XYZ file of C-alpha atoms in Angstrom:
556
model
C 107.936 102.904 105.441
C 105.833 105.000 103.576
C 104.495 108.453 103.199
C 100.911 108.982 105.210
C 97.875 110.966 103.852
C 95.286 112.654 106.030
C 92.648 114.716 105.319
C 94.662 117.560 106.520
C 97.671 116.933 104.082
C 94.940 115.981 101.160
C 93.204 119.510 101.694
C 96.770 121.154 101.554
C 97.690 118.729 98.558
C 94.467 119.925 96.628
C 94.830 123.964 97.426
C 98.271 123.495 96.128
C 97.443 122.200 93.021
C 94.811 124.422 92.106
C 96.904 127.291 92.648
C 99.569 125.863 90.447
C 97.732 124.307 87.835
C 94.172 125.548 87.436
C 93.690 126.952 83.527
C 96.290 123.915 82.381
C 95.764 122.600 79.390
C 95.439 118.805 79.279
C 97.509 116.525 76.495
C 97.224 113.121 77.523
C 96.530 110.775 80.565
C 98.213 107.370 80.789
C 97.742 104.419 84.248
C 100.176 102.325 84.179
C 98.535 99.473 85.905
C 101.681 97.628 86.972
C 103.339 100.521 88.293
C 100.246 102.039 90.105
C 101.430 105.238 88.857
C 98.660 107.820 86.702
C 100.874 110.303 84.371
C 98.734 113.797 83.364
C 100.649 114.827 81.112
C 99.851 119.300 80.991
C 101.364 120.950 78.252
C 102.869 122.534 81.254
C 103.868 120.099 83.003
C 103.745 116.238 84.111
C 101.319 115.594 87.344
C 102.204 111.949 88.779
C 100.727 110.431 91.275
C 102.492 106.633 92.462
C 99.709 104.923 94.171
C 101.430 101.701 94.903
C 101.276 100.133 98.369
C 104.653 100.850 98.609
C 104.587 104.474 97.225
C 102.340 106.987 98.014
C 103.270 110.299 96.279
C 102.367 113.167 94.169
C 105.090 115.236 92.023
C 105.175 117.720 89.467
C 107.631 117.660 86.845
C 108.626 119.403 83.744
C 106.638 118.898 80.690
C 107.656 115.429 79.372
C 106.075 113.538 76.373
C 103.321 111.192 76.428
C 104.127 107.660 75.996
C 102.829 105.706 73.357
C 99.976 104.446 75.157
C 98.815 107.211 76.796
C 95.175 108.118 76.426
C 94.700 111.793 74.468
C 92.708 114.054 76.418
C 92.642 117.272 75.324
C 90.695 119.147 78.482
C 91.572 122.041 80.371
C 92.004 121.935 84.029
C 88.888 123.512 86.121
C 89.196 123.005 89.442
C 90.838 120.729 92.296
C 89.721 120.220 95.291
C 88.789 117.674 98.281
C 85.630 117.556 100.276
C 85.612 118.247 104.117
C 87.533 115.803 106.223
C 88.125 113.420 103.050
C 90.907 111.906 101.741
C 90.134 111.936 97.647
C 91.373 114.463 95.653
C 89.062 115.364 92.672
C 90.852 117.434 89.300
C 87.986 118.642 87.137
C 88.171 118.777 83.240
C 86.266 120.901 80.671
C 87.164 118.791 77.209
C 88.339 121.432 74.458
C 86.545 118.716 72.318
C 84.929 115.571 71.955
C 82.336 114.130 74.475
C 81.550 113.954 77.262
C 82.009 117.183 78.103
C 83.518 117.197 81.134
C 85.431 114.850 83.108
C 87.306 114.340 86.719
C 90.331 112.084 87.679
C 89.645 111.200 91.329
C 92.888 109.936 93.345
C 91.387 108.281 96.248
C 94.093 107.836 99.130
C 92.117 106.018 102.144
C 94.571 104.117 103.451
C 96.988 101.823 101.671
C 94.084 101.586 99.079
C 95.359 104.131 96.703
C 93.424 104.246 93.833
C 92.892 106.427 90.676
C 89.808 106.831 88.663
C 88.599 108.574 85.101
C 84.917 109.564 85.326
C 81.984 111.168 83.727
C 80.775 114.545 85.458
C 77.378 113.618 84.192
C 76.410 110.141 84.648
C 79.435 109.152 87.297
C 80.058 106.923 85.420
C 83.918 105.529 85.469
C 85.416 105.384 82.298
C 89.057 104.132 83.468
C 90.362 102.839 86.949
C 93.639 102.390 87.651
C 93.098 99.648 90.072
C 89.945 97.824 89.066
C 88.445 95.919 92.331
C 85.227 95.948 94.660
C 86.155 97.843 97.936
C 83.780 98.267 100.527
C 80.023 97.559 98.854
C 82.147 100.004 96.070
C 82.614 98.839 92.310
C 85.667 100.871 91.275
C 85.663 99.257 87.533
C 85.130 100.522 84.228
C 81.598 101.130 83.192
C 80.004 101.154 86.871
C 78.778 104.298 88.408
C 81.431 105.754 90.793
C 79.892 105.846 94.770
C 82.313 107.857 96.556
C 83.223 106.853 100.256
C 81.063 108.187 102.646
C 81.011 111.218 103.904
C 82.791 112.381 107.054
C 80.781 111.950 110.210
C 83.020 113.507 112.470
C 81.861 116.854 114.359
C 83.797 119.770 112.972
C 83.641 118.838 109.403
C 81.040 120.956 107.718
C 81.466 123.783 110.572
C 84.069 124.461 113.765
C 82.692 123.252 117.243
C 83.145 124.921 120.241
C 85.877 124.976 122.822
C 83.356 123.853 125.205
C 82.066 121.422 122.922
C 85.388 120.121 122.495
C 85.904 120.254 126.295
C 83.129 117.846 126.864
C 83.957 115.401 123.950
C 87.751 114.692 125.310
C 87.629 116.100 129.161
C 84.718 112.856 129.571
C 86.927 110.513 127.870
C 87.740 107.391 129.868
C 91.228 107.227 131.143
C 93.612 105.811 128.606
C 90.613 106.582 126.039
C 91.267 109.917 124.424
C 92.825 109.183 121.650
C 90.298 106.907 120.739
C 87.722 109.628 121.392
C 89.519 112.215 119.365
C 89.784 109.949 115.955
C 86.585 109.102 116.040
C 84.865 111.740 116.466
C 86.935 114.743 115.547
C 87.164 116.063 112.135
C 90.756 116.551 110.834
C 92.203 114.336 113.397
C 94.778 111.792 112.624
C 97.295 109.678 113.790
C 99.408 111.644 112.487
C 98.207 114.941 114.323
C 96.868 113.608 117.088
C 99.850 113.952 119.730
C 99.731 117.408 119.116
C 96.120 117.784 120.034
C 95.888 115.282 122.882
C 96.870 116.550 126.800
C 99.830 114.351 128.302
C 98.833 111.916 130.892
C 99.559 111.980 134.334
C 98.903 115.733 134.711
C 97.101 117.622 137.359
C 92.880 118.637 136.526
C 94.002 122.230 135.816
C 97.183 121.166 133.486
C 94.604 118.712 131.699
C 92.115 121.866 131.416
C 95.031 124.296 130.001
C 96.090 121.303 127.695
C 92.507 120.806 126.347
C 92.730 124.692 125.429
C 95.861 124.778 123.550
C 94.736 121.039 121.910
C 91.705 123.073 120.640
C 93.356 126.251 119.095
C 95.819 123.831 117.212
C 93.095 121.734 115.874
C 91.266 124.870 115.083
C 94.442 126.156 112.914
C 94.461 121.934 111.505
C 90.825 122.229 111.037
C 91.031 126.358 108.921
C 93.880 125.207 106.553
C 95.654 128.665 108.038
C 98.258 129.131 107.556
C 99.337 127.160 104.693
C 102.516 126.350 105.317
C 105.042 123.048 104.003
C 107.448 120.970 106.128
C 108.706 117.710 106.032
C 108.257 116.242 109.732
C 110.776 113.642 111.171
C 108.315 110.974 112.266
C 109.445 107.550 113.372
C 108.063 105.708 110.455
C 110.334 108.328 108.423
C 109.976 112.037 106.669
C 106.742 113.199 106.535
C 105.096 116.230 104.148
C 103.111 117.718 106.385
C 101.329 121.598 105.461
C 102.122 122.761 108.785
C 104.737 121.622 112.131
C 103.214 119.302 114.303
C 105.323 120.207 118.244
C 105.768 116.281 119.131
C 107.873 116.374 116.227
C 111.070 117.653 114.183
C 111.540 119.136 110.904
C 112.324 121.287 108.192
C 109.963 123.820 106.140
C 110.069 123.400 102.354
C 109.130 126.102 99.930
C 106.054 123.812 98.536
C 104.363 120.675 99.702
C 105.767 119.143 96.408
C 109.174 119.736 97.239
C 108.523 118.694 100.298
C 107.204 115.245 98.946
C 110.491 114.562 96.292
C 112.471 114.815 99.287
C 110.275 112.375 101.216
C 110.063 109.833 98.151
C 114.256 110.171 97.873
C 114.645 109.274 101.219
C 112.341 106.620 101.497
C 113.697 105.120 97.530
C 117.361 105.022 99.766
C 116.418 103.343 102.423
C 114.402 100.800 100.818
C 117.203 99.822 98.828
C 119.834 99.692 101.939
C 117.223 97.017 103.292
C 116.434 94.814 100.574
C 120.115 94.470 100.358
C 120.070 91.902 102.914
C 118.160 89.419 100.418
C 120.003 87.949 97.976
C 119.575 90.504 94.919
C 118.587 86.939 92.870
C 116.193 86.298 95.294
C 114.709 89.566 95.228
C 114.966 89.798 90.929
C 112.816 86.519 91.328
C 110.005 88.137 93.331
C 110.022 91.007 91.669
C 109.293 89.058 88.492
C 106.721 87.435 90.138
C 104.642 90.887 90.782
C 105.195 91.997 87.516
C 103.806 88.838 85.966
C 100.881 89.003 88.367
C 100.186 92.796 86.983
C 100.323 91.569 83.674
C 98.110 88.913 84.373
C 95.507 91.388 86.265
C 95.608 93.686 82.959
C 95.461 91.444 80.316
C 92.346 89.602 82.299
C 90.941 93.412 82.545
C 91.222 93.774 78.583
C 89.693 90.686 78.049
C 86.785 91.660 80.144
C 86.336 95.001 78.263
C 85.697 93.025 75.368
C 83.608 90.722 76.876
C 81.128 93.636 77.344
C 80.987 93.996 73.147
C 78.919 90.826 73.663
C 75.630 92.346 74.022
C 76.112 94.868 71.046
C 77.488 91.831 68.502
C 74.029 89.789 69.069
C 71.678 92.813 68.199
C 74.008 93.330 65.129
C 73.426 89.531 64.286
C 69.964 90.027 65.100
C 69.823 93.453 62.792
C 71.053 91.521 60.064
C 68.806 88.834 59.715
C 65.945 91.110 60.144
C 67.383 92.977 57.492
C 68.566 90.125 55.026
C 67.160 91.666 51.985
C 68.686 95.321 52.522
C 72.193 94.101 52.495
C 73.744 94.207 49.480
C 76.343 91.340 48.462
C 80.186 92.010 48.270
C 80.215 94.882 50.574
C 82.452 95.535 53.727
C 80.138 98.065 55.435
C 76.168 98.568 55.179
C 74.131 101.455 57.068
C 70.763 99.855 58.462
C 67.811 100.941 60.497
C 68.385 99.072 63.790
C 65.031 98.496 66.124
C 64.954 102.293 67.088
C 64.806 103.389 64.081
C 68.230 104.777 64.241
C 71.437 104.086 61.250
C 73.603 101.932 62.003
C 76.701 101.286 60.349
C 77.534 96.862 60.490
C 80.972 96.246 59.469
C 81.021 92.941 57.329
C 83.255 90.371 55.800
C 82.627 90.707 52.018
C 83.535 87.444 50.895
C 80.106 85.984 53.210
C 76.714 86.354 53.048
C 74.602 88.465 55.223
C 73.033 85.610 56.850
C 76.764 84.266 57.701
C 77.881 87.738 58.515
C 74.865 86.807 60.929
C 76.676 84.222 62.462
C 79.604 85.658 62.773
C 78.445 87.788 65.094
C 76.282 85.556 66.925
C 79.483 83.328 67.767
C 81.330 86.887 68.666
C 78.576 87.180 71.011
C 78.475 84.061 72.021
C 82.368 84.050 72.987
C 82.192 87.074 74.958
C 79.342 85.466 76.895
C 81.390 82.938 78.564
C 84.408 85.259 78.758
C 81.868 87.265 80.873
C 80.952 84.101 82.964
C 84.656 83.024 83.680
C 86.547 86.299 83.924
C 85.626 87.363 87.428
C 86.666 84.549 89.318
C 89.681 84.606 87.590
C 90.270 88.550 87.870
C 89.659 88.273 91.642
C 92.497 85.412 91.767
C 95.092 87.323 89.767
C 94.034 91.110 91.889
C 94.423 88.501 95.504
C 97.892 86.921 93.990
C 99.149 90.638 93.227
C 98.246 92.135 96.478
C 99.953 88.946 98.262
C 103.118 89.751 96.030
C 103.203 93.393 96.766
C 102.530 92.592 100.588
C 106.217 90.554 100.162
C 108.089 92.705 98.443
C 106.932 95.299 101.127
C 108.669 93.163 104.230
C 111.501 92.377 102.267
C 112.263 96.119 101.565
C 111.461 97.198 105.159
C 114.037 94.123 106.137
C 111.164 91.575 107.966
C 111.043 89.184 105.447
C 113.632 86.423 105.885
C 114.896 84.071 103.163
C 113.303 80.764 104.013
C 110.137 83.001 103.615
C 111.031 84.465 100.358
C 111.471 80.860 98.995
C 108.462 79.498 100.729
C 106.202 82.253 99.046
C 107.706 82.071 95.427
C 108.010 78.859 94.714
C 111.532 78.357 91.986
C 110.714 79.121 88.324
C 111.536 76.425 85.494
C 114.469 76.783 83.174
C 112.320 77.133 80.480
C 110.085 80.203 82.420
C 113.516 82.103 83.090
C 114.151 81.880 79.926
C 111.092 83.130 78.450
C 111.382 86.288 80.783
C 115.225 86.797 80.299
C 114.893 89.126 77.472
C 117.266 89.481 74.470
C 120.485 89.224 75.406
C 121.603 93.219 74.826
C 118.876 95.778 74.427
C 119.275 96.724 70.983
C 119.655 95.691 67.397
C 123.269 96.674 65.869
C 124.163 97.776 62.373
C 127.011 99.184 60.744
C 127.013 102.271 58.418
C 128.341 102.877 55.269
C 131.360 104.718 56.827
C 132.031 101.606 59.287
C 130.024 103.450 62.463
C 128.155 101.097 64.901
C 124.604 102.271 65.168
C 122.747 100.673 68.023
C 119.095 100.631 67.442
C 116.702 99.967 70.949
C 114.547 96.680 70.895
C 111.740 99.040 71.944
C 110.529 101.481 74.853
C 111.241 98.825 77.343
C 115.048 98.573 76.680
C 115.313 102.551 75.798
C 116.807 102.976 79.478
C 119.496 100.002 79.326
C 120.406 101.076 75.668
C 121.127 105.118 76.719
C 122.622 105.210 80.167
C 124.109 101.501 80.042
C 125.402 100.489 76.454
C 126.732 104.264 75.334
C 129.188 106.277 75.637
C 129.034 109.828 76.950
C 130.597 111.412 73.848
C 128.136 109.092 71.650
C 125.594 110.964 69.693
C 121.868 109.746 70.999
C 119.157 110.098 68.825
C 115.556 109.723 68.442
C 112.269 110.535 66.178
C 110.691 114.203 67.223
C 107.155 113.779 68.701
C 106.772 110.166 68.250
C 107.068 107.038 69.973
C 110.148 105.198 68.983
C 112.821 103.266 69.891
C 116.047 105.229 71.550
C 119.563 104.747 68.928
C 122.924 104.928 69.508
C 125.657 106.272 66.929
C 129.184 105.453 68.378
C 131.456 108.243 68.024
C 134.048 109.555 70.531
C 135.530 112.725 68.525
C 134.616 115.991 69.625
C 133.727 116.971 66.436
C 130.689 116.185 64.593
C 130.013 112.815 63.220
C 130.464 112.478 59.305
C 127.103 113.640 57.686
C 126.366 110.316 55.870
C 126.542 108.192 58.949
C 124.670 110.102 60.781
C 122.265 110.788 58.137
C 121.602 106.469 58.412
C 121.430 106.498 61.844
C 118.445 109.067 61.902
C 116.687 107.281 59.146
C 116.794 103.754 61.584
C 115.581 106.218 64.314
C 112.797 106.620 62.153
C 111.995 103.674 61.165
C 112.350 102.358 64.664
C 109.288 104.823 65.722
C 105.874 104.960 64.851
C 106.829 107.614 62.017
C 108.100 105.549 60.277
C 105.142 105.368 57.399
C 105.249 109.579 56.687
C 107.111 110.989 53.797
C 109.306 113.257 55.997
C 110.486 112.968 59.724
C 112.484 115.254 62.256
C 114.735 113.173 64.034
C 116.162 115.187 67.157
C 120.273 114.146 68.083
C 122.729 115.417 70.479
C 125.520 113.848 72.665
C 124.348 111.635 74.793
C 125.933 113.115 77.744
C 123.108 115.753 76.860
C 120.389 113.330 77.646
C 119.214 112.952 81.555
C 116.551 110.925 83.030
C 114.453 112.787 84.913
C 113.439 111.574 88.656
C 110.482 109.237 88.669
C 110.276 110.031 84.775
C 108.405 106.820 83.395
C 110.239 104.131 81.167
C 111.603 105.912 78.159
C 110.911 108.582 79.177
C 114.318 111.682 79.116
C 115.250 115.315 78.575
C 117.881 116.686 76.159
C 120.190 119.909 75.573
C 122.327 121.420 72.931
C 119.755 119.440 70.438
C 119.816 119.748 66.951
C 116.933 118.304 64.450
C 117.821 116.400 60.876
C 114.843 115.737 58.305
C 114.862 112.151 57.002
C 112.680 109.893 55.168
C 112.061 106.476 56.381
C 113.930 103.483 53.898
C 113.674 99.921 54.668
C 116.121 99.419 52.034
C 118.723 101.060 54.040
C 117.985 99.391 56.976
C 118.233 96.111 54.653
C 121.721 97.372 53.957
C 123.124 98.343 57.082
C 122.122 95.240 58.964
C 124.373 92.983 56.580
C 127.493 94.314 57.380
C 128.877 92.057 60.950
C 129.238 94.541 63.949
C 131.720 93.826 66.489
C 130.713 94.169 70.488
């Protein structure tokens, strides 16, 4: 159960973006790995695309903020668009600084292959991938030149063929064949679509004729992108966005493909969860657990092997420096030299060794990274195969195939000692007490912001957080209507501070309101919420208060 792409819907998908987004400015990108899910983060609003197996969706949202490790990219939006008969979206990027200049996010969406890529406009080269793996003769990594699939084939796809051409393509398919026929060789067409441009069987020669005609001006309209129009089809794997009504099937039309799509993902985010019901939820929490450990396994190996690659660079700095023994002066941290190309170079040392040592240093950097480099592919290839096998599981079990004695079979029972090193802290945030005798609740960090706001607060509690940074979510309790005493909360916005990465500046705006006020926005990423009726208090960060207000016991 899952939403399909065609080139039809990724031509609609495209047009609809450009006309909504084109002259954006750019803040931030962030790929979350695990999630499959690449945030572009506009000053005017939040692009996400979910790109899991199990997903398959693109909304726009309101403007949210980036999260901590989101990538800054300030670029402004060129163009979107899709080549003929291709499913890949391409969203090109003029930087408003830095280099390289410009810059495209491809989402591919062949398939259940959904990928996500970062790349230079110049070179091609890929700077970050979503899903790092080899597909197809492809190397969709960081650092290798991006080869995009191959262009479409089919006749139609660069120009319109004939009714007569078409005639003679399906009318001399074999019985029982046309569909076949029509995939292959017909631009546009999908399974999807291709009901609705296929004659029934069993029809007389001149009802297969008239058939042929009307299957023609529909995949003409398919095929022109006119009119553009958004529905969401009943199909029987489930709603469909589709930018125009397909007769075979049922519907609705949307005011955008977008809307269509939230309506799609809510659906399908229902259902899912009325059919995983069936497994026990423990069983479920314990595969679950597994994919996530798999994804962190998968990213971690991937930031291991981006290092690896700083091999090559820390021998020719070794190298450097023991051509250049007598030019490095002793005691220093940094020295510029004139590497082999006569080009500066700035070495960073350790000042307390030699430059010969510095040397070696270097050489064993090198060195490490050179058998990192020999062992991490095998290894990545294991941990990519062990998540796709996970997500492949959790995929039956939601669409109800996947029976218990399977489940266990798969996911072998975890020790005591593993559960407990995944279990977490035992409540999702830190408590103190203030001087007036408040509890102030203080998040562990972004990954228990959620639990701490909409699961371990009150409505009338006042919610609070550091302005424009990342930062841990905190909790004053207070049930009065009116405000809180101005001391108390005063303490709790200086922990809110210190809890975010503000905490080192002189002066910080720390944003409150009820926390009724606060709402998680649909699909919104971990942390991540919106606010009314906010109001803004300037604090400065004190340890020594936080020192203070953690001695005092605090009573759950």
């Amino acid at each position: 159960m899952s939403i399909r792409w065609d080139s039809v819907l990724v031509r609609a998908v495209a047009a609809e973006l450009e006309d909504r987004l084109v002259g954006s400015r750019l803040r931030a990108l962030y790929f979350d790995h695990a999630a499959r899910t690449a945030l572009l983060y506009f000053r005017e609003a939040t692009l996400v695309f979910r790109l899991h197996p199990e997903r398959g969706d693109v909304s726009l949202q309101e403007p949210w903020e980036p999260v901590a490790d989101a990538r800054p990219l300030p670029a402004r939006l060129r163009s979107v668009s899709a080549r003929p008969d291709d499913r890949a979206l391409r969203l090109r990027f003029r930087r408003v600084r830095g280099r390289p200049a410009r810059l495209s996010v491809v989402v591919e969406l062949m398939t259940n292959q959904w990928n996500a890529l970062v790349l230079e406009d110049e070179t091609g080269v890929i700077r970050h991938a979503l899903w790092s793996r080899e597909a197809g003769g492809r190397s969709l990594r960081s650092g290798a030149r991006y080869v995009p699939p191959a262009a479409s084939e089919r006749e139609g796809a660069q120009e319109p063929i004939s009714l007569a051409r078409w005639q003679e393509i399906l009318g001399s398919a074999p019985a029982g064949e046309e569909r076949r026929v029509l995939l292959h060789h017909m631009a546009y067409a999908s399974r999807l679509n291709a009901p609705a441009l296929l004659p029934p069987s069993g029809g007389s020669a001149a009802d297969a004729g008239a058939h042929l005609e009307r299957g023609y001006e529909a995949w003409r309209r398919l095929r022109d992108g006119e009119p553009r129009d958004a529905w969401l089809l009943d199909t029987p794997l489930g709603l469909q966005p589709y930018p125009s009504p397909l007769p075979q099937l049922g519907g609705r039309r949307c005011e955008t493909l977008l809307d269509a799509f939230g309506q799609a993902a809510e659906a399908i985010d229902t259902a899912r969860g009325a059919q995983a019901a069936a497994v026990p939820s423990d069983l479920l929490d314990t595969v679950e657990a597994a994919a996530r450990r798999a994804r962190r396994r998968v990213a971690e190996l991937e930031r291991q092997r981006e290092r690896a690659r700083d091999g090559t660079a820390a021998r020719q700095i070794g190298d450097l420096l023991l051509a250049r023994l007598a030019e490095v002066p002793a005691g220093v941290s940094t020295a510029v030299l004139i590497d082999f190309d006569n080009e500066p170079v700035t070495v960073e040392l350790d000042p307390a060794l030699s430059a010969a040592d510095n040397a070696q240093v270097y050489y064993r950097k090198a060195s490490r990274a050179k058998r990192a480099a020999e062992r991490i592919p095998a290894l990545l290839d294991e941990a990519v195969a062990e998540v796709e096998r996970l997500d492949q599981l959790l995929l039956r079990i939601r669409s109800g195939e996947a029976s218990e004695e399977e489940i266990l079979a798969a996911v072998p029972a975890r020790s005591t000692a593993e559960k407990g090193r995944d279990a977490g802290p035992a409540l999702p945030y830190r408590a103190y007490r203030s001087s007036g005798g408040l509890e102030i609740r203080v998040g562990r960090g972004a990954r228990w912001n959620d639990d701490l706001t909409f699961h371990h607060s009150a409505p009338n509690d006042v919610w609070l957080h550091a302005r424009h940074a990342a930062g841990a979510h905190v909790i004053l309790r207070w049930s009065a209507p009116e405000s809180p005493p101005a001391r108390d909360l005063e303490e709790a916005a200086v922990l809110a501070a210190l809890a975010s990465r503000a905490r080192t500046s002189g002066t910080v705006p720390v944003d409150w309101t009820r926390r009724k006020y606060v709402r998680k926005p649909r699909k919104a990423p971990r942390g991540a919420v919106t606010l009314d009726r906010v109001k803004t208090l300037f604090v400065t960060p004190d340890p020594e208060l936080e020192a203070r207000l953690a001695a005092g016991p605090v009573d759950r």
